[in-house]
Amino acid sequence: MTVETITDSKTIPQKSSPANSRGLHVITWGCQMNVYDSARMTDVLAPLGYQPVTSPEQAEMVILNTCHIRERAAEKVFSELGRLRKISEERVSAGLKRSIIAVAGCVAQAEGEEILARAPYVDIVLGPQTYHRLPEMVARAARAGGAVIDTDFPVEMKFDFLPEASAPQVEGNLTAFLTIQEGCDKFCSFCVVPYTRGAETSRSLPSVLNEARRMVESGVREITLLGQNVNAYHGDDGEGGTADLPRLAAALAALPGLERIRYMTSHPRDMDQALIDAHRDNPALMPFLHLPVQSGSDRILKAMNRGHTSDEYRALIARLREACPDLALSSDFIVGHPGETEEDFEATMQLVRDIGFAQAFSFKYSPRPGTPAAGQPFQVDEAIKDVRLQRLQALLREQQDAFNADMVGRTLPVLFTGRGRKPGQITGRSPYLQPVHVEGSDELIGQTVPVVITQRLTNSLAGTLLRERVCA
Ligand code: 5AD
Ligand code: SF4
């Protein structure tokens, strides 16, 4: 499934505009794949002279990269577009060029025509599969003054046409995201992704390895492979065959300097034996897996078209834990899918108790126009969804706190990524993505060092270095 951390609006990257360049301001909503896509759109526009600026007021071009997964996505887009239009008009009053406004991402894909009808001042609407055509669209928009819409699912892969990434999407250059797969053919009842991102496609193995190599050369130590259905990855291996995720992970683990590999988001149905074995055999694969289950009720899983039962999920987790006893799990849940009874919801609570999650994301079902569930009878009352969500989140919170508390006294390898808030403090991440703070010297930033965990803080851990310096 798609990702997980639905983030708030982000602006990338924060740089000022050099002379003679045109300002580009990208606003990113939604998942990490959108963050990655925004960086690639920035790359693709660089040869046209577009350089990132920190605000839309400075920008000759503004891209709003949208997310459709949550409620009222379209309304949020129209309100943001109204704001951008006002800024563009103020630029003109100040004697500057009006800004080209582009809407990208999943809302653009799903509601392109509607956007142009309701916001005719928008110049470009483009779906996630057509970013490589952005320069051509910008040129056409600039020439014609008319709107350009491109939400096809082209036959050519956008990855084959995008320039090489200029700078990886990183936190302090040590961790990066890398999109290896897009789209989904699973058609879960509630989900827009198959309609907005299209069918499953995978990047070729050599192209992924090249990008990963460049990331590692620039200092990256941890790569998170992204895809809506990342464990369905099957890229052309450049030798007449295809490579699956375990093979890709093995090739990545062989890159000198790359210490950690993660992947998200996976579907239980694509968690095959080879991938389970990889969690035993590939030490670079972090023991933290995001494996959405959505519901613990077989009736609802069926209505959701998830293609497995709750016991099959339990059995899968048991096999994974057998292969990798340290494995911790994260998941996504939806409460209030059409038809969900109290008994169904209790089955979800039971599944959570049975498995024990280190972390999870949970949502109230919200209908997406055009998806099968939206048209189903027995929509659940909002007030009931609220109560169920609160109950589920309380249980998940308890489990997360217990998981973090359990770390106290353990020694975890921490990849230090930057300075902490207090002087003399450095901060990093554990294998389980927990932020860890220690007293330590800046020299350790970029290294993975054993840390004895001494305290659980609200959303992070504190610890002490097991040894000050790692021998080369
Ligand atoms: N309503 C509520 N939650 C949804 N998700 C996807 N579509 C919907 C929807 N219509 C959730 C799923 C998915 C996560 C990214 O967002 O749990 O795994
Ligand atoms: Fe994930 Fe199902 Fe949506 Fe595909 S259709 S992205 S598997 S939730």
Short mmCIF file of C-alpha atoms and ligand atoms in Angstrom, two decimals:
data_model
loop_
_atom_site.label_atom_id
_atom_site.label_comp_id
_atom_site.label_asym_id
_atom_site.label_seq_id
_atom_site.Cartn_x
_atom_site.Cartn_y
_atom_site.Cartn_z
CA MET A 1 0.00 0.00 0.00
CA THR A 2 0.95 3.50 -0.17
CA VAL A 3 2.89 5.16 2.49
CA GLU A 4 2.30 5.68 5.93
CA THR A 5 3.64 9.01 7.14
CA ILE A 6 1.15 11.43 5.76
CA THR A 7 3.15 14.53 6.34
CA ASP A 8 2.20 18.11 6.48
CA SER A 9 3.15 20.55 3.84
CA LYS A 10 6.85 20.54 3.17
CA THR A 11 8.94 22.80 1.06
CA ILE A 12 12.08 21.52 -0.59
CA PRO A 13 14.88 22.43 -0.57
CA GLN A 14 15.44 25.66 1.34
CA LYS A 15 17.91 27.57 -0.74
CA SER A 16 17.99 31.10 -1.99
CA SER A 17 17.82 31.88 -5.67
CA PRO A 18 21.05 32.75 -7.48
CA ALA A 19 21.04 35.69 -9.87
CA ASN A 20 19.67 35.04 -13.39
CA SER A 21 17.77 32.01 -12.27
CA ARG A 22 14.04 31.60 -12.04
CA GLY A 23 12.56 30.78 -8.71
CA LEU A 24 10.83 27.45 -8.24
CA HIS A 25 8.75 26.72 -5.18
CA VAL A 26 7.50 23.18 -4.61
CA ILE A 27 4.91 22.50 -1.94
CA THR A 28 4.68 18.82 -1.03
CA TRP A 29 1.79 17.11 0.67
CA GLY A 30 1.43 13.44 1.42
CA CYS A 31 3.65 10.45 1.41
CA GLN A 32 7.39 9.99 1.04
CA MET A 33 6.90 9.11 -2.60
CA ASN A 34 5.61 12.61 -3.13
CA VAL A 35 8.65 14.02 -1.33
CA TYR A 36 10.81 11.99 -3.70
CA ASP A 37 8.78 13.09 -6.75
CA SER A 38 9.08 16.74 -5.74
CA ALA A 39 12.85 16.40 -5.70
CA ARG A 40 12.80 14.81 -9.14
CA MET A 41 10.57 17.57 -10.54
CA THR A 42 13.05 20.05 -9.13
CA ASP A 43 15.83 18.17 -10.94
CA VAL A 44 13.96 18.04 -14.22
CA LEU A 45 13.38 21.79 -14.18
CA ALA A 46 16.94 22.76 -13.26
CA PRO A 47 18.15 22.77 -16.90
CA LEU A 48 15.46 25.37 -17.66
CA GLY A 49 17.01 27.66 -15.08
CA TYR A 50 14.57 26.95 -12.26
CA GLN A 51 16.20 27.04 -8.86
CA PRO A 52 14.47 26.31 -5.56
CA VAL A 53 13.36 29.32 -3.53
CA THR A 54 11.92 29.38 -0.05
CA SER A 55 8.56 31.04 -0.66
CA PRO A 56 5.92 31.31 -3.40
CA GLU A 57 6.37 35.09 -3.33
CA GLN A 58 9.85 34.62 -4.86
CA ALA A 59 8.78 32.01 -7.38
CA GLU A 60 8.18 32.23 -11.10
CA MET A 61 6.86 28.73 -10.90
CA VAL A 62 4.99 27.07 -8.08
CA ILE A 63 4.23 23.34 -8.01
CA LEU A 64 1.65 22.03 -5.61
CA ASN A 65 2.34 18.30 -5.26
CA THR A 66 -0.86 16.87 -3.88
CA CYS A 67 -2.05 13.79 -2.00
CA HIS A 68 -5.44 12.19 -2.42
CA ILE A 69 -5.39 9.62 0.30
CA ARG A 70 -7.06 11.65 3.00
CA GLU A 71 -10.40 13.38 3.33
CA ARG A 72 -11.24 16.66 1.65
CA ALA A 73 -8.05 16.50 -0.39
CA ALA A 74 -9.58 18.41 -3.30
CA GLU A 75 -10.95 21.17 -1.05
CA LYS A 76 -7.54 21.63 0.53
CA VAL A 77 -6.03 21.93 -2.96
CA PHE A 78 -8.53 24.58 -4.07
CA SER A 79 -7.96 26.62 -0.96
CA GLU A 80 -4.17 26.48 -1.42
CA LEU A 81 -4.55 27.38 -5.09
CA GLY A 82 -6.59 30.45 -4.10
CA ARG A 83 -3.71 31.55 -1.90
CA LEU A 84 -1.15 30.96 -4.65
CA ARG A 85 -3.24 32.89 -7.15
CA LYS A 86 -3.34 35.87 -4.79
CA ILE A 87 0.44 35.75 -4.39
CA SER A 88 0.88 35.60 -8.16
CA GLU A 89 -1.36 38.67 -8.58
CA GLU A 90 0.63 40.53 -5.94
CA ARG A 91 3.81 39.72 -7.85
CA VAL A 92 2.31 41.28 -10.96
CA SER A 93 1.29 44.41 -8.99
CA ALA A 94 4.88 44.64 -7.75
CA GLY A 95 6.15 44.59 -11.36
CA LEU A 96 7.32 40.96 -11.24
CA LYS A 97 6.35 38.11 -13.57
CA ARG A 98 3.21 36.24 -12.63
CA SER A 99 3.97 32.72 -11.42
CA ILE A 100 3.26 29.62 -13.44
CA ILE A 101 1.08 27.43 -11.23
CA ALA A 102 1.26 23.67 -11.61
CA VAL A 103 -0.72 21.03 -9.74
CA ALA A 104 0.93 17.62 -9.55
CA GLY A 105 0.38 14.38 -7.67
CA CYS A 106 -2.62 12.24 -7.03
CA VAL A 107 -5.32 14.91 -6.79
CA ALA A 108 -4.13 16.22 -10.15
CA GLN A 109 -4.38 12.71 -11.54
CA ALA A 110 -7.86 12.09 -10.19
CA GLU A 111 -9.40 15.49 -10.68
CA GLY A 112 -7.43 17.22 -13.43
CA GLU A 113 -10.42 18.41 -15.44
CA GLU A 114 -12.18 19.64 -12.33
CA ILE A 115 -9.10 21.61 -11.29
CA LEU A 116 -8.91 23.40 -14.61
CA ALA A 117 -12.65 24.09 -14.56
CA ARG A 118 -12.67 25.46 -11.02
CA ALA A 119 -9.26 27.11 -11.05
CA PRO A 120 -8.72 28.26 -14.64
CA TYR A 121 -5.64 30.24 -13.61
CA VAL A 122 -3.79 26.93 -13.12
CA ASP A 123 -1.29 26.51 -15.97
CA ILE A 124 -0.30 22.86 -15.69
CA VAL A 125 -1.94 19.78 -14.30
CA LEU A 126 0.19 16.68 -14.30
CA GLY A 127 -0.20 13.19 -12.90
CA PRO A 128 2.56 11.30 -11.10
CA GLN A 129 3.54 9.37 -14.22
CA THR A 130 4.34 12.34 -16.43
CA TYR A 131 6.90 14.37 -14.49
CA HIS A 132 9.53 13.75 -17.12
CA ARG A 133 7.39 15.74 -19.53
CA LEU A 134 7.37 18.76 -17.24
CA PRO A 135 9.90 20.87 -19.21
CA GLU A 136 7.83 20.44 -22.36
CA MET A 137 4.66 21.36 -20.48
CA VAL A 138 6.30 24.45 -18.97
CA ALA A 139 7.43 25.56 -22.42
CA ARG A 140 3.95 24.99 -23.83
CA ALA A 141 2.29 26.79 -20.93
CA ALA A 142 4.65 29.74 -21.28
CA ARG A 143 4.05 29.93 -25.06
CA ALA A 144 0.36 29.32 -25.17
CA GLY A 145 -0.70 31.03 -22.00
CA GLY A 146 -3.31 28.30 -21.96
CA ALA A 147 -3.54 25.45 -19.52
CA VAL A 148 -1.81 22.15 -20.16
CA ILE A 149 -3.07 18.90 -18.75
CA ASP A 150 -1.14 15.65 -18.73
CA THR A 151 -2.45 12.87 -16.56
CA ASP A 152 -1.81 9.95 -18.91
CA PHE A 153 -0.22 6.75 -17.85
CA PRO A 154 2.41 6.79 -20.58
CA VAL A 155 3.94 3.62 -21.83
CA GLU A 156 7.45 4.90 -21.29
CA MET A 157 8.60 4.80 -17.70
CA LYS A 158 9.12 8.23 -16.24
CA PHE A 159 12.26 6.95 -14.52
CA ASP A 160 13.87 6.29 -17.88
CA PHE A 161 13.42 9.91 -18.85
CA LEU A 162 14.21 11.76 -15.68
CA PRO A 163 17.71 13.15 -15.29
CA GLU A 164 19.89 11.62 -12.66
CA ALA A 165 18.97 12.85 -9.22
CA SER A 166 21.13 15.85 -8.37
CA ALA A 167 21.05 15.31 -4.66
CA PRO A 168 19.48 12.46 -2.81
CA GLN A 169 16.49 13.08 -0.58
CA VAL A 170 18.29 12.91 2.66
CA GLU A 171 18.35 13.82 6.27
CA GLY A 172 21.81 15.29 6.81
CA ASN A 173 22.95 13.33 3.74
CA LEU A 174 22.97 10.07 5.68
CA THR A 175 19.55 8.63 5.03
CA ALA A 176 17.66 8.70 1.75
CA PHE A 177 14.50 7.57 0.05
CA LEU A 178 14.62 5.82 -3.30
CA THR A 179 11.48 5.04 -5.29
CA ILE A 180 11.78 1.64 -6.97
CA GLN A 181 8.19 0.79 -7.77
CA GLU A 182 4.97 2.64 -8.36
CA GLY A 183 1.33 1.91 -8.76
CA CYS A 184 -0.88 -0.90 -7.65
CA ASP A 185 -3.10 -3.53 -9.22
CA LYS A 186 -4.68 -4.75 -6.02
CA PHE A 187 -7.77 -2.56 -6.00
CA CYS A 188 -8.56 -2.56 -2.32
CA SER A 189 -12.15 -1.40 -1.98
CA PHE A 190 -11.31 1.87 -0.22
CA CYS A 191 -8.21 2.99 -2.06
CA VAL A 192 -7.64 5.49 -4.87
CA VAL A 193 -4.06 4.48 -5.60
CA PRO A 194 -4.81 2.05 -8.46
CA TYR A 195 -6.74 4.86 -10.14
CA THR A 196 -4.26 7.66 -9.45
CA ARG A 197 -0.91 5.93 -9.70
CA GLY A 198 -1.91 3.33 -12.27
CA ALA A 199 -0.73 -0.24 -12.64
CA GLU A 200 2.32 -1.65 -10.87
CA THR A 201 5.57 -0.75 -12.56
CA SER A 202 9.10 -1.35 -11.34
CA ARG A 203 12.32 0.44 -12.16
CA SER A 204 15.09 -1.62 -13.61
CA LEU A 205 17.68 -3.11 -11.27
CA PRO A 206 20.63 -1.28 -12.92
CA SER A 207 18.85 2.06 -12.69
CA VAL A 208 18.07 1.57 -9.00
CA LEU A 209 21.63 0.40 -8.28
CA ASN A 210 23.09 3.40 -10.11
CA GLU A 211 21.03 5.81 -8.10
CA ALA A 212 21.84 3.99 -4.87
CA ARG A 213 25.55 4.05 -5.73
CA ARG A 214 25.45 7.81 -6.25
CA MET A 215 23.64 8.22 -2.95
CA VAL A 216 26.24 6.16 -1.11
CA GLU A 217 29.06 8.08 -2.78
CA SER A 218 27.51 11.28 -1.47
CA GLY A 219 27.52 9.86 2.07
CA VAL A 220 24.20 8.06 2.43
CA ARG A 221 24.34 5.12 4.86
CA GLU A 222 20.68 4.13 5.01
CA ILE A 223 18.28 3.83 2.07
CA THR A 224 14.53 3.35 2.30
CA LEU A 225 13.16 1.79 -0.87
CA LEU A 226 9.76 3.20 -1.67
CA GLY A 227 6.79 1.89 -3.57
CA GLN A 228 3.05 1.62 -3.11
CA ASN A 229 3.55 -2.12 -3.30
CA VAL A 230 7.24 -2.25 -2.82
CA ASN A 231 7.45 -5.97 -2.15
CA ALA A 232 5.83 -6.63 -5.53
CA TYR A 233 9.02 -5.17 -7.06
CA HIS A 234 10.10 -7.02 -10.19
CA GLY A 235 12.55 -4.88 -12.12
CA ASP A 236 14.26 -5.70 -15.38
CA ASP A 237 17.68 -6.99 -14.33
CA GLY A 238 19.40 -5.79 -17.48
CA GLU A 239 20.34 -9.40 -18.32
CA GLY A 240 17.09 -10.52 -19.85
CA GLY A 241 15.46 -11.50 -16.57
CA THR A 242 13.75 -9.81 -13.68
CA ALA A 243 14.96 -9.08 -10.17
CA ASP A 244 12.73 -9.28 -7.12
CA LEU A 245 13.09 -7.33 -3.89
CA PRO A 246 15.33 -9.88 -2.10
CA ARG A 247 17.72 -9.82 -5.05
CA LEU A 248 17.71 -6.03 -5.16
CA ALA A 249 18.29 -5.88 -1.40
CA ALA A 250 21.20 -8.30 -1.72
CA ALA A 251 22.76 -6.22 -4.50
CA LEU A 252 22.33 -3.07 -2.42
CA ALA A 253 23.80 -4.71 0.67
CA ALA A 254 26.92 -5.42 -1.40
CA LEU A 255 27.50 -1.69 -2.00
CA PRO A 256 30.41 -0.71 0.22
CA GLY A 257 29.27 2.00 2.62
CA LEU A 258 25.58 1.19 2.54
CA GLU A 259 24.75 -0.10 6.00
CA ARG A 260 20.99 -0.14 6.24
CA ILE A 261 18.12 -0.95 3.92
CA ARG A 262 14.43 -0.47 4.59
CA TYR A 263 11.44 -0.78 2.33
CA MET A 264 7.88 0.39 2.42
CA THR A 265 4.99 -0.11 1.90
CA SER A 266 4.42 -3.83 1.59
CA HIS A 267 1.35 -5.94 1.01
CA PRO A 268 0.97 -9.18 2.97
CA ARG A 269 0.14 -11.04 -0.24
CA ASP A 270 3.54 -10.23 -1.75
CA MET A 271 5.52 -11.26 1.33
CA ASP A 272 6.97 -14.41 -0.20
CA GLN A 273 9.40 -16.95 1.26
CA ALA A 274 12.42 -15.39 -0.47
CA LEU A 275 11.69 -12.06 1.19
CA ILE A 276 11.08 -13.69 4.55
CA ASP A 277 14.42 -15.50 4.15
CA ALA A 278 16.09 -12.21 3.29
CA HIS A 279 15.15 -10.93 6.74
CA ARG A 280 17.20 -13.82 8.14
CA ASP A 281 20.07 -13.70 5.66
CA ASN A 282 20.61 -10.06 4.75
CA PRO A 283 21.97 -8.19 7.77
CA ALA A 284 21.52 -4.82 6.06
CA LEU A 285 17.74 -5.28 6.05
CA MET A 286 16.50 -3.50 9.14
CA PRO A 287 14.31 -5.59 11.45
CA PHE A 288 11.40 -3.19 11.22
CA LEU A 289 8.63 -3.91 8.77
CA HIS A 290 5.63 -1.82 7.78
CA LEU A 291 3.04 -4.38 6.77
CA PRO A 292 -0.47 -2.93 6.67
CA VAL A 293 -3.30 -5.26 7.61
CA GLN A 294 -6.14 -2.69 7.72
CA SER A 295 -8.55 -4.90 9.69
CA GLY A 296 -8.61 -8.03 11.82
CA SER A 297 -12.03 -9.18 10.66
CA ASP A 298 -12.18 -11.76 7.89
CA ARG A 299 -15.52 -10.37 6.72
CA ILE A 300 -14.09 -6.87 6.37
CA LEU A 301 -10.81 -8.08 4.88
CA LYS A 302 -12.91 -9.77 2.23
CA ALA A 303 -15.03 -6.65 1.68
CA MET A 304 -11.79 -4.69 1.40
CA ASN A 305 -10.54 -7.12 -1.25
CA ARG A 306 -7.31 -7.60 0.65
CA GLY A 307 -6.93 -11.19 -0.48
CA HIS A 308 -6.02 -12.76 2.88
CA THR A 309 -7.62 -13.65 6.19
CA SER A 310 -6.58 -12.47 9.63
CA ASP A 311 -5.16 -15.91 10.45
CA GLU A 312 -3.09 -15.84 7.28
CA TYR A 313 -1.67 -12.53 8.47
CA ARG A 314 -0.93 -14.03 11.91
CA ALA A 315 0.79 -17.00 10.28
CA LEU A 316 2.83 -14.72 8.05
CA ILE A 317 4.01 -12.70 11.05
CA ALA A 318 4.94 -15.93 12.83
CA ARG A 319 7.09 -17.00 9.87
CA LEU A 320 8.74 -13.58 9.74
CA ARG A 321 9.48 -13.67 13.47
CA GLU A 322 10.90 -17.12 13.15
CA ALA A 323 13.23 -15.91 10.41
CA CYS A 324 14.12 -12.73 12.29
CA PRO A 325 13.35 -12.88 16.02
CA ASP A 326 14.16 -9.17 16.46
CA LEU A 327 11.60 -8.09 13.91
CA ALA A 328 9.24 -5.30 14.98
CA LEU A 329 6.10 -4.45 13.10
CA SER A 330 4.21 -1.44 12.02
CA SER A 331 0.87 -1.39 10.27
CA ASP A 332 -2.04 0.65 8.91
CA PHE A 333 -5.61 0.22 10.12
CA ILE A 334 -8.92 1.53 8.90
CA VAL A 335 -11.91 1.64 11.23
CA GLY A 336 -15.47 2.02 9.98
CA HIS A 337 -15.13 0.45 6.54
CA PRO A 338 -18.67 0.04 5.14
CA GLY A 339 -20.34 -2.89 6.85
CA GLU A 340 -18.00 -2.98 9.87
CA THR A 341 -19.92 -4.15 12.94
CA GLU A 342 -18.87 -3.98 16.58
CA GLU A 343 -17.84 -7.62 16.28
CA ASP A 344 -15.65 -6.88 13.26
CA PHE A 345 -14.01 -4.05 15.14
CA GLU A 346 -13.40 -6.32 18.13
CA ALA A 347 -11.64 -8.72 15.76
CA THR A 348 -9.29 -5.89 14.79
CA MET A 349 -8.59 -5.15 18.46
CA GLN A 350 -7.90 -8.85 19.01
CA LEU A 351 -5.49 -9.01 16.08
CA VAL A 352 -3.60 -6.01 17.50
CA ARG A 353 -3.39 -7.74 20.90
CA ASP A 354 -2.22 -10.97 19.28
CA ILE A 355 0.51 -9.43 17.14
CA GLY A 356 1.77 -6.46 19.15
CA PHE A 357 2.84 -3.52 17.02
CA ALA A 358 5.81 -1.26 17.62
CA GLN A 359 4.06 1.50 15.75
CA ALA A 360 0.95 1.94 13.62
CA PHE A 361 -1.15 4.37 11.66
CA SER A 362 -4.89 4.23 12.03
CA PHE A 363 -7.58 6.06 10.15
CA LYS A 364 -11.31 6.47 10.02
CA TYR A 365 -12.63 5.15 6.74
CA SER A 366 -13.48 8.02 4.44
CA PRO A 367 -15.11 7.42 1.07
CA ARG A 368 -13.08 8.18 -2.04
CA PRO A 369 -15.26 8.93 -5.05
CA GLY A 370 -14.99 6.24 -7.70
CA THR A 371 -13.78 3.49 -5.33
CA PRO A 372 -16.02 0.45 -4.75
CA ALA A 373 -16.42 1.00 -1.00
CA ALA A 374 -17.70 4.54 -1.50
CA GLY A 375 -20.82 3.19 -3.17
CA GLN A 376 -21.46 0.38 -0.71
CA PRO A 377 -24.46 0.37 1.63
CA PHE A 378 -24.01 0.27 5.42
CA GLN A 379 -21.69 3.20 5.73
CA VAL A 380 -20.69 3.46 9.38
CA ASP A 381 -21.80 6.45 11.39
CA GLU A 382 -19.07 9.08 11.97
CA ALA A 383 -19.63 9.04 15.75
CA ILE A 384 -19.09 5.28 15.84
CA LYS A 385 -15.93 5.61 13.77
CA ASP A 386 -14.68 8.22 16.26
CA VAL A 387 -15.18 5.94 19.22
CA ARG A 388 -13.55 2.96 17.47
CA LEU A 389 -10.59 5.03 16.35
CA GLN A 390 -10.03 6.30 19.88
CA ARG A 391 -10.17 2.79 21.31
CA LEU A 392 -7.82 1.40 18.66
CA GLN A 393 -5.38 4.28 19.00
CA ALA A 394 -5.30 3.92 22.79
CA LEU A 395 -4.34 0.26 22.41
CA LEU A 396 -1.75 1.00 19.71
CA ARG A 397 -0.28 3.81 21.81
CA GLU A 398 0.00 1.44 24.76
CA GLN A 399 1.83 -1.08 22.60
CA GLN A 400 4.14 1.56 21.16
CA ASP A 401 5.00 2.86 24.63
CA ALA A 402 5.62 -0.67 25.86
CA PHE A 403 7.84 -1.40 22.86
CA ASN A 404 9.88 1.74 23.48
CA ALA A 405 10.06 1.12 27.24
CA ASP A 406 11.33 -2.35 26.48
CA MET A 407 14.38 -0.82 24.81
CA VAL A 408 15.66 0.51 28.15
CA GLY A 409 18.69 -1.52 29.13
CA ARG A 410 19.22 -2.85 25.62
CA THR A 411 22.14 -1.96 23.41
CA LEU A 412 21.08 -0.76 19.97
CA PRO A 413 23.18 0.19 16.97
CA VAL A 414 22.42 3.86 16.32
CA LEU A 415 23.21 5.61 13.07
CA PHE A 416 24.01 9.17 14.11
CA THR A 417 22.52 11.68 11.71
CA GLY A 418 23.01 15.06 13.34
CA ARG A 419 23.39 17.26 16.37
CA GLY A 420 20.81 17.15 19.11
CA ARG A 421 18.86 20.09 20.45
CA LYS A 422 21.15 20.62 23.43
CA PRO A 423 24.85 21.45 23.03
CA GLY A 424 27.03 18.37 23.26
CA GLN A 425 24.16 16.13 22.22
CA ILE A 426 23.98 14.10 19.03
CA THR A 427 21.01 12.29 17.64
CA GLY A 428 20.46 9.29 15.45
CA ARG A 429 18.08 6.49 14.66
CA SER A 430 17.79 2.98 15.95
CA PRO A 431 17.02 -0.01 13.70
CA TYR A 432 13.38 0.60 14.67
CA LEU A 433 13.43 4.22 13.49
CA GLN A 434 13.33 5.51 17.04
CA PRO A 435 15.17 8.81 17.45
CA VAL A 436 17.98 8.29 19.98
CA HIS A 437 19.78 11.12 21.79
CA VAL A 438 23.14 10.78 23.50
CA GLU A 439 25.92 12.98 24.82
CA GLY A 440 28.60 12.62 22.21
CA SER A 441 30.98 14.30 19.87
CA ASP A 442 30.05 15.52 16.38
CA GLU A 443 32.69 13.19 14.97
CA LEU A 444 30.29 10.31 15.44
CA ILE A 445 27.78 11.79 13.01
CA GLY A 446 27.69 9.43 10.06
CA GLN A 447 28.74 6.43 12.11
CA THR A 448 26.74 3.56 13.53
CA VAL A 449 27.63 3.13 17.17
CA PRO A 450 26.28 0.84 19.89
CA VAL A 451 24.23 2.77 22.42
CA VAL A 452 22.93 1.56 25.76
CA ILE A 453 19.37 2.83 26.05
CA THR A 454 18.78 4.44 29.44
CA GLN A 455 15.44 6.19 29.14
CA ARG A 456 12.24 6.31 27.15
CA LEU A 457 11.20 9.86 26.34
CA THR A 458 7.79 10.72 24.83
CA ASN A 459 8.65 9.93 21.22
CA SER A 460 12.31 9.11 21.43
CA LEU A 461 14.97 7.37 23.49
CA ALA A 462 17.96 8.58 25.46
CA GLY A 463 21.12 6.56 25.90
CA THR A 464 24.84 6.49 26.47
CA LEU A 465 27.54 5.46 24.05
CA LEU A 466 28.84 2.00 24.69
CA ARG A 467 32.20 3.25 23.51
CA GLU A 468 33.18 6.68 22.39
CA ARG A 469 34.80 5.79 19.09
CA VAL A 470 34.31 3.06 16.54
CA CYS A 471 37.55 1.52 15.32
CA ALA A 472 37.98 1.59 11.58
N1 5AD B 1 -10.06 5.94 4.14
C1 5AD B 1 -9.27 5.82 5.24
N2 5AD B 1 -8.00 5.41 5.20
C2 5AD B 1 -7.48 5.13 3.99
N3 5AD B 1 -6.28 4.71 3.63
C3 5AD B 1 -6.25 4.58 2.27
N4 5AD B 1 -7.44 4.91 1.77
C4 5AD B 1 -8.23 5.25 2.80
C5 5AD B 1 -9.58 5.66 2.91
N5 5AD B 1 -10.37 5.77 1.84
C6 5AD B 1 -5.24 4.39 4.60
C7 5AD B 1 -4.87 2.89 4.55
C8 5AD B 1 -3.54 2.93 3.88
C9 5AD B 1 -2.97 4.26 4.38
C10 5AD B 1 -1.85 4.83 3.63
O1 5AD B 1 -4.06 5.13 4.29
O2 5AD B 1 -4.74 2.39 5.86
O3 5AD B 1 -2.73 1.81 4.19
FE1 SF4 B 2 -2.32 -0.50 -0.97
FE2 SF4 B 2 -4.65 -1.71 -1.59
FE3 SF4 B 2 -4.28 0.85 -2.17
FE4 SF4 B 2 -2.94 -1.01 -3.54
S1 SF4 B 2 -5.14 -0.69 -3.53
S2 SF4 B 2 -2.09 0.90 -2.75
S3 SF4 B 2 -2.58 -2.52 -1.90
S4 SF4 B 2 -4.37 -0.07 -0.11
#
